CSV table of C-alpha atoms in Angstrom, one decimal:
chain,number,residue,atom,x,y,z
L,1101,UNK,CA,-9.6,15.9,-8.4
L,1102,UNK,CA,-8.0,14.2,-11.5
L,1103,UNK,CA,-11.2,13.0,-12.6
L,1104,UNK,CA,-12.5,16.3,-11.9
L,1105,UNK,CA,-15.1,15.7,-9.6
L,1106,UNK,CA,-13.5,17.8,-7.0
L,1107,UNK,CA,-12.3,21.3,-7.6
L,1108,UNK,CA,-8.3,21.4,-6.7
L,1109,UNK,CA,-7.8,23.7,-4.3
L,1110,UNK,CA,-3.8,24.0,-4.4
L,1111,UNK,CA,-1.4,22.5,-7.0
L,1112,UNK,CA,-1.2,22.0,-10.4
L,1113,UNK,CA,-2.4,19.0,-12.7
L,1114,UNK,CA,-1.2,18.5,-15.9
L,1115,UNK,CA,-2.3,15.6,-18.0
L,1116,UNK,CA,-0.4,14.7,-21.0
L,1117,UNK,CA,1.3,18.0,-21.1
L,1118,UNK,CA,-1.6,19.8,-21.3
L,1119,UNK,CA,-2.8,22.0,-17.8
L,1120,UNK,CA,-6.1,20.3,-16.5
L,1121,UNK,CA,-7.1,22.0,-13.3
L,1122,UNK,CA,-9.7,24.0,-15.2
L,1123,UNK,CA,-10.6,21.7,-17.8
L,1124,UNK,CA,-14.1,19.8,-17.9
L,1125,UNK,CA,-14.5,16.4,-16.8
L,1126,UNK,CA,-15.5,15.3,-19.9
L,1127,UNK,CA,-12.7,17.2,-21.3
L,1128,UNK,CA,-9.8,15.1,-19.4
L,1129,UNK,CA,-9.9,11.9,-21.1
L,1130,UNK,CA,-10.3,10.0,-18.4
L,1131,UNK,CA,-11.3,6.5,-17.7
L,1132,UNK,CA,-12.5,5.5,-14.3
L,1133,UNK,CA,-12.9,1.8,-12.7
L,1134,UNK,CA,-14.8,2.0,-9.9
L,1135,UNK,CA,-15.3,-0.5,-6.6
L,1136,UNK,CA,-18.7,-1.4,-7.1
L,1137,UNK,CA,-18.5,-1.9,-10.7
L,1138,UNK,CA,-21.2,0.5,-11.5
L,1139,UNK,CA,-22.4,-1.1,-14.5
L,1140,UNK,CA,-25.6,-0.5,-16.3
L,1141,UNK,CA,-27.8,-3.9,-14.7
L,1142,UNK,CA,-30.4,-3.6,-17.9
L,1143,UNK,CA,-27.9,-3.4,-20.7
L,1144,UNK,CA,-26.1,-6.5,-21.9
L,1145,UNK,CA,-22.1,-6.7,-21.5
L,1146,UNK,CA,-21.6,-5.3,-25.4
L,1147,UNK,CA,-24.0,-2.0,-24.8
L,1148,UNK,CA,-22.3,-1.1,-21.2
L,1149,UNK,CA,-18.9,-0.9,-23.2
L,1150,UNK,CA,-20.5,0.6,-26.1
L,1151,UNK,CA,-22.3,3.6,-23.8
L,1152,UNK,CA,-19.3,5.9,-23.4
L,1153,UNK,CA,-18.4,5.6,-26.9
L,1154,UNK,CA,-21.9,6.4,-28.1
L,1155,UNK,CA,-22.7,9.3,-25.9
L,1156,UNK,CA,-19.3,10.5,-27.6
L,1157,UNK,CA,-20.5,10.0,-31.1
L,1158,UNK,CA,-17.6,7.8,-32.0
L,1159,UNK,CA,-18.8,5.9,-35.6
L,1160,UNK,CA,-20.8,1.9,-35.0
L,1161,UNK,CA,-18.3,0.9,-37.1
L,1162,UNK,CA,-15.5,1.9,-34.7
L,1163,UNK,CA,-17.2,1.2,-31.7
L,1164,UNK,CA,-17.8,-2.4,-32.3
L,1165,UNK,CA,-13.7,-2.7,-33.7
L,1166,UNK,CA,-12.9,-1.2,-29.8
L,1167,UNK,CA,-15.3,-3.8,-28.3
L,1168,UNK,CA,-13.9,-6.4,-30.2
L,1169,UNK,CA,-10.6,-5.9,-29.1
L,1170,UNK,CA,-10.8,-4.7,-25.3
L,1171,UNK,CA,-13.2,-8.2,-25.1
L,1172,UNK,CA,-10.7,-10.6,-26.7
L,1173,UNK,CA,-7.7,-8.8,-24.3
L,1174,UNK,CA,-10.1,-9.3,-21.2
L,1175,UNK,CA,-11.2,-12.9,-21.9
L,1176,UNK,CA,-15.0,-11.5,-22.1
L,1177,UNK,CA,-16.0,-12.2,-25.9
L,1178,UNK,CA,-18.6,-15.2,-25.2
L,1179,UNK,CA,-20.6,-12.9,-22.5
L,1180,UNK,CA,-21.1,-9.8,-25.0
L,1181,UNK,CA,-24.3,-10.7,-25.1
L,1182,UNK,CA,-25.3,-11.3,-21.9
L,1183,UNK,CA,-26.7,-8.7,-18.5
L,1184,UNK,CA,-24.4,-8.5,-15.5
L,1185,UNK,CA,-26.6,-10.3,-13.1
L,1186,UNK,CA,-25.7,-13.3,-15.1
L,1187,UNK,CA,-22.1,-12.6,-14.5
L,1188,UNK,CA,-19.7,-13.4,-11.8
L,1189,UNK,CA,-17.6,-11.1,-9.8
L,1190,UNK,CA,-14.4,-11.4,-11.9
L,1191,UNK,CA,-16.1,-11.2,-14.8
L,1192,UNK,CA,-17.7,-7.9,-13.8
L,1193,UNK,CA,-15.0,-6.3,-12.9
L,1194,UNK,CA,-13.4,-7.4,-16.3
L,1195,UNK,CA,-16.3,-5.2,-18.3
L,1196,UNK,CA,-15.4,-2.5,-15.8
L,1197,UNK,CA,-12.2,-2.5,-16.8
L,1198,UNK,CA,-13.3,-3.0,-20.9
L,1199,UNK,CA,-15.3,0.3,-20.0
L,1200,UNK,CA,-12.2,2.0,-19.4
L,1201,UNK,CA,-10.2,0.5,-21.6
L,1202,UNK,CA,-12.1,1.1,-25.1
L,1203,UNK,CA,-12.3,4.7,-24.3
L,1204,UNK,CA,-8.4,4.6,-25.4
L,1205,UNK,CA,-8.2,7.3,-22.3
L,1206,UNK,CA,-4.9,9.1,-21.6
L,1207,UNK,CA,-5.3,8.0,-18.0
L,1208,UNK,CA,-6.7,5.5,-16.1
L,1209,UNK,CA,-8.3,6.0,-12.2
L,1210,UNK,CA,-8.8,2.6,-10.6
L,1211,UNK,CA,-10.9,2.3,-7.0
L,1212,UNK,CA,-9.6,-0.3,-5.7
L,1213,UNK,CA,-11.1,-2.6,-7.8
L,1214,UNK,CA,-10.5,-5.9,-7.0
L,1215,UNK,CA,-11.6,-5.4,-3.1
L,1216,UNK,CA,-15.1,-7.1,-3.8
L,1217,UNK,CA,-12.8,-10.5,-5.4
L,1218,UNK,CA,-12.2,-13.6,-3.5
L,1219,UNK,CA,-8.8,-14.3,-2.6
L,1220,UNK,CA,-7.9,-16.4,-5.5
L,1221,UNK,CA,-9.6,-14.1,-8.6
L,1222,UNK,CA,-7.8,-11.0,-6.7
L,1223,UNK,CA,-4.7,-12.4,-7.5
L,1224,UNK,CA,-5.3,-13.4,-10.9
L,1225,UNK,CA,-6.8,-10.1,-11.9
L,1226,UNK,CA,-3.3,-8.5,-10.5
L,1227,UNK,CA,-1.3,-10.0,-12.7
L,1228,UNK,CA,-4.2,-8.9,-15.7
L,1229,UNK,CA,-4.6,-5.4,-14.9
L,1230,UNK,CA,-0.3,-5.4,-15.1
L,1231,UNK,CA,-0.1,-7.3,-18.3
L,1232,UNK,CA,-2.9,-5.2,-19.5
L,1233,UNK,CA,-1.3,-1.8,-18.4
L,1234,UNK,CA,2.1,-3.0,-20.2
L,1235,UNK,CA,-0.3,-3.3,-23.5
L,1236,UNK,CA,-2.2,-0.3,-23.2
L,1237,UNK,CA,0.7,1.7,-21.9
L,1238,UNK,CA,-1.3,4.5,-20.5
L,1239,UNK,CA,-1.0,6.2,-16.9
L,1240,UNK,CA,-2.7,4.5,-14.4
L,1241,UNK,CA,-3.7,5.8,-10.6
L,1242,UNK,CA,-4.7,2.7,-8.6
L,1243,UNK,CA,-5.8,3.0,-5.0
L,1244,UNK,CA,-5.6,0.4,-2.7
L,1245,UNK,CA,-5.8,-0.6,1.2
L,1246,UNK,CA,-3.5,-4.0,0.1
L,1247,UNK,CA,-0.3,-3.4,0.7
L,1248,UNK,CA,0.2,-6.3,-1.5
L,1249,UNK,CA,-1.4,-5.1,-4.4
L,1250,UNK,CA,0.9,-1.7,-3.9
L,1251,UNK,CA,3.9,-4.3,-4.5
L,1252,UNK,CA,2.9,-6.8,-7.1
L,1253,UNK,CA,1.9,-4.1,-9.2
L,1254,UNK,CA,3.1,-0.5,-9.2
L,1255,UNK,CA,5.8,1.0,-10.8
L,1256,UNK,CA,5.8,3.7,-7.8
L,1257,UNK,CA,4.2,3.5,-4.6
L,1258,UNK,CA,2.5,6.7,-2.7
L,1259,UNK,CA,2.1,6.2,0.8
L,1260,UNK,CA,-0.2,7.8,2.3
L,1261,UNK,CA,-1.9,8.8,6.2
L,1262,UNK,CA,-5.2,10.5,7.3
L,1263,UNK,CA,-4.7,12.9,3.7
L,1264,UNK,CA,-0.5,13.5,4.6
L,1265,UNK,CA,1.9,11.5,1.8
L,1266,UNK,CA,4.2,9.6,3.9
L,1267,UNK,CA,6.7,8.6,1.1
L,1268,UNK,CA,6.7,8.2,-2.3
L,1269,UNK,CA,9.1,6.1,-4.7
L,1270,UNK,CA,9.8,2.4,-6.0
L,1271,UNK,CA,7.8,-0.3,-4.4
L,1272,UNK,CA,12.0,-2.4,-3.4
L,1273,UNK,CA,12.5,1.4,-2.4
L,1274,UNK,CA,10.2,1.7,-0.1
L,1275,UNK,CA,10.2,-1.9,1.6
L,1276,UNK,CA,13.9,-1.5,2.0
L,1277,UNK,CA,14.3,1.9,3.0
L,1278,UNK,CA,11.0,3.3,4.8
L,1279,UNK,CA,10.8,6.8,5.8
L,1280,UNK,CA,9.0,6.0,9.2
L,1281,UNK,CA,7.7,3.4,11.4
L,1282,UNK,CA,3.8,4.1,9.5
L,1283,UNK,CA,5.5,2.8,6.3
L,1284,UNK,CA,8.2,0.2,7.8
L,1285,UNK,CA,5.1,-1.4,9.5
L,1286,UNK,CA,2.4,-1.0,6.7
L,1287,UNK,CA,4.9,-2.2,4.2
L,1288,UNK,CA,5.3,-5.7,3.8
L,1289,UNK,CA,3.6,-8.7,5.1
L,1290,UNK,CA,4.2,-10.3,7.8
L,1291,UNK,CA,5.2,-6.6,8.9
L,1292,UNK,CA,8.1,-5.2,10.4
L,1293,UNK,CA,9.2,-6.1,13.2
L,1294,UNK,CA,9.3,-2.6,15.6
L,1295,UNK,CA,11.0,-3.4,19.5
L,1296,UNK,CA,11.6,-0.6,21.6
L,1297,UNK,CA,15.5,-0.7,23.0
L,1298,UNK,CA,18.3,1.5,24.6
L,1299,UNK,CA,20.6,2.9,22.6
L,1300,UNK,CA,24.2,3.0,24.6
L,1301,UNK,CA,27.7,4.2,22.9
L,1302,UNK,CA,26.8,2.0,19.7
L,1303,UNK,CA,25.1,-1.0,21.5
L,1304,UNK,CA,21.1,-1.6,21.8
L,1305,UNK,CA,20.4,-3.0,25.3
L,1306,UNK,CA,17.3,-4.2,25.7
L,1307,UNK,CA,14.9,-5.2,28.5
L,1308,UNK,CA,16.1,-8.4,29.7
L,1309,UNK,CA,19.6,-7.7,29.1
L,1310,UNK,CA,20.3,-8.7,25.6
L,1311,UNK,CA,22.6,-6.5,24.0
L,1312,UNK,CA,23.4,-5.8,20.0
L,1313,UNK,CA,26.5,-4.2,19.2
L,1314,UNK,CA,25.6,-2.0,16.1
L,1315,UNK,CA,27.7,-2.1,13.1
L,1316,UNK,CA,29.9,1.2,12.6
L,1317,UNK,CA,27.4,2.6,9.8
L,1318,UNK,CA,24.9,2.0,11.6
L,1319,UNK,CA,26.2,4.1,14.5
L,1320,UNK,CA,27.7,7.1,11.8
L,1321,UNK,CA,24.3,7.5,11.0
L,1322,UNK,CA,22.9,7.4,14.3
L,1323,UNK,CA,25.2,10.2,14.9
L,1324,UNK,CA,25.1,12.3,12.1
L,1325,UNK,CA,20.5,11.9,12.8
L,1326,UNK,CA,20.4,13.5,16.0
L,1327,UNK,CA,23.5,16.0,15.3
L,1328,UNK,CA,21.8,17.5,12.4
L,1329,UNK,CA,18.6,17.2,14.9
L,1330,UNK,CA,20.7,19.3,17.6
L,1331,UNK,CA,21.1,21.7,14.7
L,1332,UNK,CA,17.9,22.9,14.0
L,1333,UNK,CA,16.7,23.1,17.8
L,1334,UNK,CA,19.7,25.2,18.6
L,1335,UNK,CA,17.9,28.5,17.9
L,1336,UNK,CA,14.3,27.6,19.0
L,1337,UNK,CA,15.2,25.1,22.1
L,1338,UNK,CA,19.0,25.5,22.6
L,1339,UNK,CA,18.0,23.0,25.7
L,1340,UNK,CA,16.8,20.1,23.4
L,1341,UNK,CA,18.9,20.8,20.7
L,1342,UNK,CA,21.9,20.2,23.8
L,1343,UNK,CA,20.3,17.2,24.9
L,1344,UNK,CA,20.3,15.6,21.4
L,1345,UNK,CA,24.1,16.3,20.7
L,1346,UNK,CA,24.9,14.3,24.1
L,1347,UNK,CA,22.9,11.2,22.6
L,1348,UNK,CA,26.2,10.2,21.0
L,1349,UNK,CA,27.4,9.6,24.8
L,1350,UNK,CA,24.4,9.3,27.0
L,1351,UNK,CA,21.8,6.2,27.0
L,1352,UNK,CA,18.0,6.9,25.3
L,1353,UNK,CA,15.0,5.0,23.9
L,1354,UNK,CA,15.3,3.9,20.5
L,1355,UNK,CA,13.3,1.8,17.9
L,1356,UNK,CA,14.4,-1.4,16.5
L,1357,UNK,CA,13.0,-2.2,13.4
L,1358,UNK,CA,13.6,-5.8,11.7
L,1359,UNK,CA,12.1,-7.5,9.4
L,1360,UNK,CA,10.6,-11.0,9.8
L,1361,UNK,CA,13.0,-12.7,7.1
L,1362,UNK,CA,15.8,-11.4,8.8
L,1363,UNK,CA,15.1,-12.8,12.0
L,1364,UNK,CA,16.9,-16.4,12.0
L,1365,UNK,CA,16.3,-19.1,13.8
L,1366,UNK,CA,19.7,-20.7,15.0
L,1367,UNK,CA,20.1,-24.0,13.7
L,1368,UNK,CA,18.2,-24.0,10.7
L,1369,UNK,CA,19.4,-22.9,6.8
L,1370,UNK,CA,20.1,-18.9,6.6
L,1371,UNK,CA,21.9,-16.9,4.8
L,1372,UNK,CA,25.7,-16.4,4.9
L,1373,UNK,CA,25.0,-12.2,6.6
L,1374,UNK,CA,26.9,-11.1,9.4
L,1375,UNK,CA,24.6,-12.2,12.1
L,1376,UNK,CA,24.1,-10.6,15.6
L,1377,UNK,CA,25.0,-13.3,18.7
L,1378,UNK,CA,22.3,-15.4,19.6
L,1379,UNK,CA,19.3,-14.3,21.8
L,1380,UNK,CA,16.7,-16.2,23.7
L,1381,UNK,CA,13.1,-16.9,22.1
L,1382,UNK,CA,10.0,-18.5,23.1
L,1383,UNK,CA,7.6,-19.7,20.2
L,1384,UNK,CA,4.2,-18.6,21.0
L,1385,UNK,CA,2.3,-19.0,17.8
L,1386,UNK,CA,3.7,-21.5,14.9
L,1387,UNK,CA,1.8,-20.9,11.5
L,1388,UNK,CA,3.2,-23.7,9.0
L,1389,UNK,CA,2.8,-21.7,5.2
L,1390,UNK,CA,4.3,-25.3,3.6
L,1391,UNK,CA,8.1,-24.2,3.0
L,1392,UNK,CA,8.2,-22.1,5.9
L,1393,UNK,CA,6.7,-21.0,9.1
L,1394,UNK,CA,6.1,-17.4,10.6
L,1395,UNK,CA,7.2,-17.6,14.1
L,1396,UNK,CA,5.8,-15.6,16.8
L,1397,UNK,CA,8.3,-15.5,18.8
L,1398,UNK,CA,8.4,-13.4,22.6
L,1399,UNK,CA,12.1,-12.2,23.0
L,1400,UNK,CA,12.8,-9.7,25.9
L,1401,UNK,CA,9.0,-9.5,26.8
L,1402,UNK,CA,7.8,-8.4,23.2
L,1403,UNK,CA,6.1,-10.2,20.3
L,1404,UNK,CA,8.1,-10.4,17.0
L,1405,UNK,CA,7.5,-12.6,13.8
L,1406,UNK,CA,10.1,-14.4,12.6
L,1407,UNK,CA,9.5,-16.1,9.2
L,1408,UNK,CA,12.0,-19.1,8.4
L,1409,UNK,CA,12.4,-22.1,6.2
L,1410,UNK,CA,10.3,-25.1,7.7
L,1411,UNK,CA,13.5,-27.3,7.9
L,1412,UNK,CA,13.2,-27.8,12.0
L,1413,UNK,CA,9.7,-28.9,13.1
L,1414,UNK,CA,8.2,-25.4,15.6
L,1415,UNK,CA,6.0,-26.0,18.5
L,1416,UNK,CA,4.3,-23.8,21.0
L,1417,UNK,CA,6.5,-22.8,24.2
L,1418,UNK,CA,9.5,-24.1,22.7
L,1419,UNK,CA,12.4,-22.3,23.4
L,1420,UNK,CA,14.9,-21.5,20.5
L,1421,UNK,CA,17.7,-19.2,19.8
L,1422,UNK,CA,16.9,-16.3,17.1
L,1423,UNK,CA,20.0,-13.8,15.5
L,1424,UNK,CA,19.4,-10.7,13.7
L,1425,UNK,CA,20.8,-10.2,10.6
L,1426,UNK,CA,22.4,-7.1,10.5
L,1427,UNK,CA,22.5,-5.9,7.3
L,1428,UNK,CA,19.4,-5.8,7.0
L,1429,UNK,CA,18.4,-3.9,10.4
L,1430,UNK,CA,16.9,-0.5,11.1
L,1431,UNK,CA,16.6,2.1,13.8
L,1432,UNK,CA,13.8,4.8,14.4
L,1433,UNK,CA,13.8,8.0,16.3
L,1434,UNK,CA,11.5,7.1,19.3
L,1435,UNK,CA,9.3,10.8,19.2
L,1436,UNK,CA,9.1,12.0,15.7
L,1437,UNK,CA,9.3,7.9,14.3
L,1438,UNK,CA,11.5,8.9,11.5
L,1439,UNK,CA,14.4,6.6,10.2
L,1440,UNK,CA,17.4,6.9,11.4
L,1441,UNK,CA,18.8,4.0,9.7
């Protein structure tokens, strides 16, 4: 729809000031990256960059000053001259992105691009395609399925599901305050640890027994959630909306969301938080990353990941103690999966 290859059937878009929903595509200056590349195979490197420019009638002169310039930023001078079947992958995607970038566009549409990389070039590109946005300075849309990517290199992060935003704002934003269990758990790798509990007068009780008293904000908020919930049933389902005003008194399910760097293993370096008491944990799965392991741990009959500093050797079926750091901990309403805290 920004590129103008679908017609927008709500909303307004407005690109550089200007109001774009009825303009032409080739009106929008836009530059697009695609995943697949989608460069010319029986052109050389300098006449794929050159063919936007020319079907625009920009001046030789001109176009070979562009070239010259997006080449030497992307590291792609000494293959000018060749086609792209003699390229590799990285290097490809480099001319893509010289296609866009000497068209000196307003905005720029990227598809996820780096999807078709190996694991190493992926990375390096990231850090490219930032250094070259912080040069070029313009806009720039970037879809992705790496959550990763969404991270390392945005400057605001939409979430989205099936066509619905989930949340939009700052990538420390979102990873630290997540508006539901889709973007708790999608955010952040390893992800979020999600355990389903009781929720008693300000204590989670979970299946086994183990219980974790809840810190007063924690509970205020808890609170103030389902009173404000209570609220707006009152009028459509005054029996619901009575229910929920009791579950400041009365036990009901709750989620417990954590994240794996906040799950410590007793006995090892952590941080100076206020820590929950210690709970039993059997390591099912020990994945040694160098510097630290991710633990997969089974605590009260469910699977968590703890990830911790590889200062204690971890082995399969041994037992250890874990506390949560609760600072850092959230809770999730069990039906609608909305935060809480």
């Amino acid at each position: 729809m920004i590129a103008g290859l679908e017609d927008i059937t709500s909303g307004d878009l407005y690109i550089d000031g200007e109001y774009a929903n009825d303009k032409e595509p080739k009106d929008r200056d836009v530059a697009m990256v695609f995943q697949s590349y989608a460069l010319y195979p029986h052109m050389t490197v300098y006449d794929n960059l050159a063919f936007g420019l020319e079907v625009r009638h920009v001046p030789k002169e001109e176009i070979r000053e562009r070239i010259q310039k997006a080449a030497k930023i992307l590291q792609i001078e000494e293959y000018l001259d060749r086609k792209p079947k003699a390229l590799s992958g990285g290097q490809c995607q480099r001319v893509a992105l010289g296609r866009a970038i000497v068209r000196n566009a307003k905005v720029f549409l990227m598809d996820e691009p780096l999807s078709n990389l190996d694991a190493k070039l992926r990375v390096q590109m990231r850090s490219e395609i930032v250094h070259l946005h912080n040069e070029l300075g313009s806009t720039t849309i970037y879809v992705t399925h790496d959550q990763t990517e969404a991270m390392t290199m945005a400057t605001r992060i939409v979430v989205m599901k099936k066509g619905y935003i989930q949340q939009i704002g700052e990538p420390k934003e979102i990873y630290d305050h997540p508006s539901n269990v889709f973007v708790a758990t999608f955010i952040g790798s390893p992800a979020m640890n999600i355990l389903k509990a009781n929720y008693e007068s300000g204590t989670l009780v979970f299946e086994n027994g183990y219980q974790l008293l809840l810190p007063s904000k924690v509970i205020k908020a808890h609170d103030a959630y389902y009173k404000e919930k209570a609220k707006e049933l009152s009028e459509s389902n005054p029996t619901l909306a009575e229910e929920y005003a009791q579950y400041k008194k009365t036990p009901h399910p709750i989620l417990f969301g954590i994240r794996p760097e906040n799950v410590i293993r007793e006995g090892g370096f952590s941080p100076a938080n206020k820590k929950s008491l210690p709970a039993d944990a059997v390591i099912k799965v020990a994945e040694l990353l160098g510097n630290e392991y991710y633990l997969h741990l089974i605590f009260e009959n469910q699977e968590i990941v703890a990830k911790v500093y590889a200062d204690h050797n971890a082995n399969p079926k041994e037992k250890i103690k874990i506390s949560f750091d609760l600072d850092k901990l959230h809770l999730f309403d069990v039906e609608s999966e909305k935060i809480i805290y």
